[in-house]
Amino acid sequence: MYRCNVCEAEFSEPKTTKDPVPYGSREVTYPGVSCCPFCGGDFEEVQICELCGETFTESKHNGVCDSCISIVVNRHSELLKTNFTPFEIAILNSALDGRNIQ
Ligand SMILES: [Zn+2]
Ligand SMILES: [Zn+2]
């Protein structure tokens, strides 16, 4: 999946063109260059989040967007705070060896 940086359209196949395409106020020719099929603009590759279905460009975790990661991390944190005392959380942190939970 790709998303246009100019018109924000999403598409699966970029257009490869030798024709002049409108770009802003000018008509510009990109010889054999990939561009947005709708406006001819620049585009970037995006992924679709497996949790919320939104598109995103970067993530620390494959397939899930940053906002979903922080929601899951916050829920995990809330779960710990409501079910464990701070002392038990400290025990968990050392028991889970390097996987730091707060
Ligand atoms: Zn576009
Ligand atoms: Zn998401």
Short mmCIF file of N, CA, C and O and ligand atoms in Angstrom, two decimals:
data_model
loop_
_atom_site.label_atom_id
_atom_site.label_comp_id
_atom_site.label_asym_id
_atom_site.label_seq_id
_atom_site.Cartn_x
_atom_site.Cartn_y
_atom_site.Cartn_z
N MET A 1 0.84 -1.19 0.00
CA MET A 1 0.00 0.00 0.00
C MET A 1 0.88 1.25 0.00
O MET A 1 1.91 1.28 0.64
N TYR A 2 0.43 2.24 -0.78
CA TYR A 2 1.17 3.49 -0.87
C TYR A 2 0.25 4.66 -0.57
O TYR A 2 -0.95 4.56 -0.79
N ARG A 3 0.81 5.74 -0.05
CA ARG A 3 0.02 6.94 0.19
C ARG A 3 0.72 8.15 -0.42
O ARG A 3 1.92 8.35 -0.23
N CYS A 4 -0.09 8.94 -1.13
CA CYS A 4 0.42 10.14 -1.78
C CYS A 4 0.73 11.22 -0.73
O CYS A 4 -0.06 11.47 0.16
N ASN A 5 1.91 11.84 -0.85
CA ASN A 5 2.27 12.92 0.07
C ASN A 5 1.57 14.23 -0.28
O ASN A 5 1.55 15.15 0.52
N VAL A 6 1.00 14.30 -1.50
CA VAL A 6 0.39 15.55 -1.96
C VAL A 6 -1.12 15.53 -1.73
O VAL A 6 -1.66 16.37 -1.02
N CYS A 7 -1.83 14.53 -2.30
CA CYS A 7 -3.30 14.51 -2.18
C CYS A 7 -3.77 13.50 -1.13
O CYS A 7 -4.97 13.40 -0.86
N GLU A 8 -2.85 12.75 -0.53
CA GLU A 8 -3.13 11.78 0.55
C GLU A 8 -4.00 10.61 0.10
O GLU A 8 -4.56 9.88 0.94
N ALA A 9 -4.13 10.40 -1.22
CA ALA A 9 -4.84 9.22 -1.72
C ALA A 9 -4.02 7.98 -1.40
O ALA A 9 -2.78 8.03 -1.35
N GLU A 10 -4.72 6.85 -1.18
CA GLU A 10 -4.04 5.58 -0.95
C GLU A 10 -4.29 4.67 -2.14
O GLU A 10 -5.40 4.62 -2.67
N PHE A 11 -3.26 3.96 -2.55
CA PHE A 11 -3.37 3.12 -3.74
C PHE A 11 -2.38 1.97 -3.64
O PHE A 11 -1.39 2.05 -2.90
N SER A 12 -2.67 0.87 -4.36
CA SER A 12 -1.81 -0.31 -4.27
C SER A 12 -0.74 -0.31 -5.37
O SER A 12 0.28 -0.96 -5.22
N GLU A 13 -1.01 0.38 -6.49
CA GLU A 13 -0.05 0.41 -7.58
C GLU A 13 0.27 1.84 -7.95
O GLU A 13 -0.61 2.58 -8.39
N PRO A 14 1.53 2.27 -7.80
CA PRO A 14 1.88 3.60 -8.28
C PRO A 14 1.82 3.65 -9.81
O PRO A 14 1.95 2.60 -10.46
N LYS A 15 1.59 4.80 -10.33
CA LYS A 15 1.56 4.96 -11.78
C LYS A 15 2.97 5.25 -12.27
O LYS A 15 3.71 6.03 -11.67
N THR A 16 3.34 4.57 -13.34
CA THR A 16 4.61 4.89 -13.99
C THR A 16 4.29 5.61 -15.28
O THR A 16 3.54 5.12 -16.11
N THR A 17 4.83 6.78 -15.44
CA THR A 17 4.40 7.61 -16.55
C THR A 17 5.57 8.29 -17.25
O THR A 17 6.60 8.55 -16.65
N LYS A 18 5.36 8.54 -18.52
CA LYS A 18 6.26 9.43 -19.26
C LYS A 18 5.48 10.67 -19.69
O LYS A 18 6.02 11.54 -20.35
N ASP A 19 4.20 10.69 -19.33
CA ASP A 19 3.36 11.82 -19.72
C ASP A 19 3.56 12.98 -18.76
O ASP A 19 3.90 12.78 -17.60
N PRO A 20 3.30 14.19 -19.23
CA PRO A 20 3.31 15.32 -18.30
C PRO A 20 2.18 15.16 -17.28
O PRO A 20 1.08 14.76 -17.64
N VAL A 21 2.47 15.38 -16.04
CA VAL A 21 1.44 15.30 -15.01
C VAL A 21 1.41 16.62 -14.25
O VAL A 21 2.44 17.25 -14.05
N PRO A 22 0.22 17.06 -13.85
CA PRO A 22 0.14 18.30 -13.09
C PRO A 22 0.77 18.12 -11.72
O PRO A 22 0.54 17.12 -11.04
N TYR A 23 1.61 19.03 -11.33
CA TYR A 23 2.24 18.97 -10.02
C TYR A 23 2.23 20.37 -9.46
O TYR A 23 2.98 21.23 -9.90
N GLY A 24 1.35 20.61 -8.51
CA GLY A 24 1.15 21.98 -8.04
C GLY A 24 0.60 22.81 -9.17
O GLY A 24 -0.36 22.41 -9.84
N SER A 25 1.19 23.93 -9.47
CA SER A 25 0.69 24.80 -10.52
C SER A 25 1.35 24.51 -11.86
O SER A 25 0.94 25.03 -12.88
N ARG A 26 2.36 23.62 -11.87
CA ARG A 26 3.09 23.37 -13.11
C ARG A 26 2.75 22.01 -13.68
O ARG A 26 2.25 21.14 -12.99
N GLU A 27 3.04 21.82 -14.96
CA GLU A 27 3.00 20.49 -15.55
C GLU A 27 4.43 20.02 -15.69
O GLU A 27 5.27 20.67 -16.30
N VAL A 28 4.72 18.88 -15.08
CA VAL A 28 6.09 18.38 -15.06
C VAL A 28 6.11 16.98 -15.66
O VAL A 28 5.20 16.20 -15.44
N THR A 29 7.12 16.67 -16.41
CA THR A 29 7.26 15.33 -16.97
C THR A 29 8.26 14.53 -16.14
O THR A 29 9.37 14.98 -15.89
N TYR A 30 7.80 13.39 -15.67
CA TYR A 30 8.71 12.47 -14.98
C TYR A 30 8.93 11.28 -15.90
O TYR A 30 8.06 10.44 -16.04
N PRO A 31 10.06 11.19 -16.58
CA PRO A 31 10.26 10.09 -17.53
C PRO A 31 10.40 8.76 -16.80
O PRO A 31 11.38 8.53 -16.10
N GLY A 32 9.42 7.89 -16.96
CA GLY A 32 9.48 6.56 -16.39
C GLY A 32 9.56 6.53 -14.89
O GLY A 32 10.09 5.59 -14.31
N VAL A 33 9.02 7.54 -14.24
CA VAL A 33 9.11 7.62 -12.79
C VAL A 33 7.77 7.26 -12.18
O VAL A 33 6.72 7.57 -12.73
N SER A 34 7.79 6.57 -11.05
CA SER A 34 6.56 6.22 -10.36
C SER A 34 6.00 7.43 -9.63
O SER A 34 6.75 8.20 -9.04
N CYS A 35 4.68 7.55 -9.69
CA CYS A 35 4.05 8.67 -9.01
C CYS A 35 2.63 8.28 -8.63
O CYS A 35 2.14 7.22 -8.99
N CYS A 36 1.96 9.16 -7.89
CA CYS A 36 0.57 8.96 -7.51
C CYS A 36 -0.31 8.88 -8.75
O CYS A 36 -0.22 9.74 -9.63
N PRO A 37 -1.18 7.84 -8.87
CA PRO A 37 -2.02 7.71 -10.05
C PRO A 37 -3.10 8.79 -10.13
O PRO A 37 -3.73 8.97 -11.18
N PHE A 38 -3.33 9.51 -9.05
CA PHE A 38 -4.40 10.52 -9.04
C PHE A 38 -3.88 11.92 -9.36
O PHE A 38 -4.48 12.65 -10.13
N CYS A 39 -2.76 12.31 -8.72
CA CYS A 39 -2.30 13.69 -8.92
C CYS A 39 -0.87 13.76 -9.44
O CYS A 39 -0.39 14.83 -9.75
N GLY A 40 -0.18 12.61 -9.54
CA GLY A 40 1.19 12.63 -10.03
C GLY A 40 2.22 13.01 -8.98
O GLY A 40 3.38 13.23 -9.29
N GLY A 41 1.78 13.11 -7.75
CA GLY A 41 2.67 13.56 -6.68
C GLY A 41 3.57 12.45 -6.16
O GLY A 41 3.46 11.28 -6.54
N ASP A 42 4.44 12.85 -5.26
CA ASP A 42 5.34 11.93 -4.58
C ASP A 42 4.54 11.07 -3.60
O ASP A 42 3.51 11.49 -3.10
N PHE A 43 5.04 9.87 -3.34
CA PHE A 43 4.29 9.00 -2.43
C PHE A 43 5.25 8.22 -1.56
O PHE A 43 6.46 8.18 -1.80
N GLU A 44 4.73 7.61 -0.50
CA GLU A 44 5.55 6.75 0.35
C GLU A 44 4.79 5.45 0.62
O GLU A 44 3.56 5.40 0.51
N GLU A 45 5.56 4.43 0.99
CA GLU A 45 4.94 3.15 1.28
C GLU A 45 4.35 3.20 2.68
O GLU A 45 4.97 3.70 3.61
N VAL A 46 3.12 2.68 2.82
CA VAL A 46 2.49 2.65 4.14
C VAL A 46 2.04 1.23 4.46
O VAL A 46 1.84 0.41 3.57
N GLN A 47 1.89 0.95 5.76
CA GLN A 47 1.35 -0.33 6.21
C GLN A 47 -0.02 -0.10 6.82
O GLN A 47 -0.34 1.00 7.25
N ILE A 48 -0.83 -1.16 6.86
CA ILE A 48 -2.14 -1.07 7.49
C ILE A 48 -2.05 -1.74 8.85
O ILE A 48 -1.63 -2.90 8.97
N CYS A 49 -2.44 -1.01 9.89
CA CYS A 49 -2.37 -1.53 11.25
C CYS A 49 -3.30 -2.73 11.42
O CYS A 49 -4.47 -2.67 11.04
N GLU A 50 -2.79 -3.81 12.00
CA GLU A 50 -3.59 -5.01 12.19
C GLU A 50 -4.61 -4.88 13.30
O GLU A 50 -5.52 -5.68 13.42
N LEU A 51 -4.44 -3.85 14.15
CA LEU A 51 -5.40 -3.64 15.23
C LEU A 51 -6.49 -2.65 14.86
O LEU A 51 -7.67 -2.92 15.05
N CYS A 52 -6.14 -1.48 14.35
CA CYS A 52 -7.15 -0.44 14.11
C CYS A 52 -7.45 -0.21 12.63
O CYS A 52 -8.40 0.49 12.30
N GLY A 53 -6.65 -0.77 11.73
CA GLY A 53 -6.91 -0.63 10.31
C GLY A 53 -6.44 0.68 9.71
O GLY A 53 -6.61 0.91 8.51
N GLU A 54 -5.85 1.55 10.53
CA GLU A 54 -5.32 2.81 10.01
C GLU A 54 -4.00 2.55 9.30
O GLU A 54 -3.31 1.57 9.58
N THR A 55 -3.64 3.45 8.39
CA THR A 55 -2.35 3.31 7.72
C THR A 55 -1.30 4.08 8.52
O THR A 55 -1.58 5.07 9.18
N PHE A 56 -0.08 3.58 8.45
CA PHE A 56 1.03 4.23 9.14
C PHE A 56 2.30 3.94 8.39
O PHE A 56 2.37 3.01 7.58
N THR A 57 3.34 4.75 8.64
CA THR A 57 4.59 4.59 7.90
C THR A 57 5.68 3.94 8.73
O THR A 57 6.51 3.24 8.19
N GLU A 58 5.69 4.19 10.03
CA GLU A 58 6.77 3.63 10.82
C GLU A 58 6.23 3.01 12.09
O GLU A 58 5.27 3.50 12.67
N SER A 59 6.85 1.95 12.53
CA SER A 59 6.44 1.31 13.77
C SER A 59 7.58 0.50 14.33
O SER A 59 8.39 -0.06 13.61
N LYS A 60 7.62 0.48 15.67
CA LYS A 60 8.64 -0.35 16.32
C LYS A 60 8.23 -1.81 16.27
O LYS A 60 9.05 -2.70 16.36
N HIS A 61 6.90 -2.03 16.18
CA HIS A 61 6.42 -3.40 16.16
C HIS A 61 5.74 -3.67 14.82
O HIS A 61 4.84 -2.95 14.41
N ASN A 62 6.13 -4.72 14.14
CA ASN A 62 5.60 -5.04 12.82
C ASN A 62 4.09 -5.17 12.78
O ASN A 62 3.51 -5.92 13.53
N GLY A 63 3.47 -4.43 11.89
CA GLY A 63 2.05 -4.61 11.63
C GLY A 63 1.11 -3.84 12.53
O GLY A 63 -0.09 -3.88 12.31
N VAL A 64 1.63 -3.14 13.54
CA VAL A 64 0.75 -2.39 14.44
C VAL A 64 1.26 -0.95 14.54
O VAL A 64 2.45 -0.72 14.70
N CYS A 65 0.33 0.02 14.47
CA CYS A 65 0.74 1.43 14.48
C CYS A 65 1.17 1.87 15.89
O CYS A 65 0.82 1.23 16.89
N ASP A 66 1.90 2.99 15.93
CA ASP A 66 2.42 3.49 17.20
C ASP A 66 1.33 3.81 18.22
O ASP A 66 1.50 3.57 19.41
N SER A 67 0.18 4.35 17.76
CA SER A 67 -0.85 4.69 18.74
C SER A 67 -1.47 3.43 19.34
O SER A 67 -1.80 3.41 20.53
N CYS A 68 -1.63 2.36 18.53
CA CYS A 68 -2.13 1.10 19.09
C CYS A 68 -1.12 0.50 20.06
O CYS A 68 -1.51 -0.06 21.09
N ILE A 69 0.17 0.61 19.76
CA ILE A 69 1.19 0.10 20.68
C ILE A 69 1.07 0.81 22.02
O ILE A 69 1.05 0.16 23.08
N SER A 70 0.91 2.16 22.00
CA SER A 70 0.84 2.87 23.28
C SER A 70 -0.46 2.54 24.02
O SER A 70 -0.46 2.47 25.25
N ILE A 71 -1.56 2.29 23.29
CA ILE A 71 -2.81 1.88 23.95
C ILE A 71 -2.62 0.53 24.65
O ILE A 71 -3.00 0.36 25.81
N VAL A 72 -1.99 -0.42 23.95
CA VAL A 72 -1.78 -1.75 24.53
C VAL A 72 -0.84 -1.66 25.74
O VAL A 72 -1.09 -2.27 26.79
N VAL A 73 0.22 -0.85 25.59
CA VAL A 73 1.17 -0.68 26.70
C VAL A 73 0.47 -0.05 27.91
O VAL A 73 0.67 -0.49 29.04
N ASN A 74 -0.38 0.97 27.66
CA ASN A 74 -1.10 1.61 28.76
C ASN A 74 -2.08 0.65 29.44
O ASN A 74 -2.21 0.66 30.66
N ARG A 75 -2.77 -0.17 28.63
CA ARG A 75 -3.69 -1.15 29.22
C ARG A 75 -2.94 -2.15 30.07
O ARG A 75 -3.40 -2.55 31.14
N HIS A 76 -1.78 -2.56 29.58
CA HIS A 76 -0.94 -3.48 30.34
C HIS A 76 -0.54 -2.85 31.66
O HIS A 76 -0.61 -3.48 32.73
N SER A 77 -0.16 -1.58 31.59
CA SER A 77 0.25 -0.86 32.78
C SER A 77 -0.90 -0.73 33.78
O SER A 77 -0.72 -0.94 34.98
N GLU A 78 -2.11 -0.40 33.28
CA GLU A 78 -3.29 -0.30 34.14
C GLU A 78 -3.61 -1.64 34.80
O GLU A 78 -3.96 -1.72 35.98
N LEU A 79 -3.52 -2.70 34.00
CA LEU A 79 -3.78 -4.05 34.50
C LEU A 79 -2.86 -4.39 35.66
O LEU A 79 -3.29 -4.92 36.69
N LEU A 80 -1.58 -4.03 35.50
CA LEU A 80 -0.61 -4.29 36.57
C LEU A 80 -0.95 -3.50 37.83
O LEU A 80 -0.98 -4.05 38.92
N LYS A 81 -1.25 -2.19 37.64
CA LYS A 81 -1.48 -1.32 38.79
C LYS A 81 -2.71 -1.75 39.58
O LYS A 81 -2.77 -1.57 40.80
N THR A 82 -3.74 -2.29 38.88
CA THR A 82 -4.96 -2.67 39.58
C THR A 82 -4.86 -4.08 40.17
O THR A 82 -5.67 -4.44 41.01
N ASN A 83 -3.91 -4.88 39.73
CA ASN A 83 -3.83 -6.26 40.20
C ASN A 83 -2.61 -6.58 41.03
O ASN A 83 -2.57 -7.62 41.69
N PHE A 84 -1.60 -5.69 40.97
CA PHE A 84 -0.37 -5.97 41.70
C PHE A 84 0.07 -4.75 42.50
O PHE A 84 -0.17 -3.61 42.09
N THR A 85 0.70 -4.97 43.61
CA THR A 85 1.28 -3.87 44.38
C THR A 85 2.59 -3.45 43.72
O THR A 85 3.18 -4.22 42.95
N PRO A 86 3.07 -2.21 44.03
CA PRO A 86 4.37 -1.79 43.47
C PRO A 86 5.49 -2.78 43.78
O PRO A 86 6.36 -3.02 42.93
N PHE A 87 5.45 -3.38 44.98
CA PHE A 87 6.48 -4.37 45.33
C PHE A 87 6.37 -5.59 44.42
O PHE A 87 7.38 -6.11 43.94
N GLU A 88 5.14 -6.05 44.16
CA GLU A 88 4.95 -7.21 43.26
C GLU A 88 5.38 -6.86 41.83
O GLU A 88 5.95 -7.70 41.12
N ILE A 89 5.12 -5.63 41.41
CA ILE A 89 5.55 -5.21 40.07
C ILE A 89 7.08 -5.22 39.98
O ILE A 89 7.65 -5.65 38.97
N ALA A 90 7.74 -4.79 41.06
CA ALA A 90 9.21 -4.84 41.08
C ALA A 90 9.70 -6.28 40.97
O ALA A 90 10.67 -6.57 40.26
N ILE A 91 9.00 -7.20 41.66
CA ILE A 91 9.35 -8.63 41.57
C ILE A 91 9.18 -9.12 40.13
O ILE A 91 10.05 -9.79 39.56
N LEU A 92 8.03 -8.74 39.51
CA LEU A 92 7.78 -9.13 38.12
C LEU A 92 8.87 -8.60 37.20
O LEU A 92 9.36 -9.30 36.31
N ASN A 93 9.26 -7.32 37.40
CA ASN A 93 10.28 -6.72 36.55
C ASN A 93 11.58 -7.50 36.59
O ASN A 93 12.21 -7.73 35.55
N SER A 94 12.00 -7.95 37.77
CA SER A 94 13.25 -8.70 37.82
C SER A 94 13.04 -10.14 37.36
O SER A 94 13.90 -10.72 36.72
N ALA A 95 11.85 -10.71 37.63
CA ALA A 95 11.58 -12.08 37.22
C ALA A 95 11.50 -12.20 35.70
O ALA A 95 11.89 -13.21 35.13
N LEU A 96 10.97 -11.15 35.04
CA LEU A 96 10.81 -11.22 33.59
C LEU A 96 12.07 -10.81 32.84
O LEU A 96 12.07 -10.69 31.63
N ASP A 97 13.16 -10.58 33.59
CA ASP A 97 14.51 -10.48 33.03
C ASP A 97 14.64 -9.61 31.77
O ASP A 97 14.62 -10.12 30.66
N GLY A 98 14.77 -8.31 31.99
CA GLY A 98 15.03 -7.42 30.87
C GLY A 98 13.79 -6.87 30.21
O GLY A 98 13.83 -5.81 29.59
N ARG A 99 12.68 -7.58 30.31
CA ARG A 99 11.44 -7.03 29.75
C ARG A 99 10.85 -6.08 30.79
O ARG A 99 10.10 -6.48 31.67
N ASN A 100 11.21 -4.83 30.71
CA ASN A 100 10.85 -3.86 31.74
C ASN A 100 9.38 -3.45 31.63
O ASN A 100 8.95 -2.95 30.61
N ILE A 101 8.61 -3.71 32.66
CA ILE A 101 7.23 -3.26 32.70
C ILE A 101 7.07 -2.25 33.82
O ILE A 101 7.75 -2.34 34.84
N GLN A 102 6.22 -1.25 33.63
CA GLN A 102 6.12 -0.16 34.60
C GLN A 102 4.70 -0.04 35.15
O GLN A 102 3.78 -0.23 34.43
ZN ZN B 1 -1.79 12.23 -5.15
ZN ZN B 2 -3.39 0.89 15.02
#
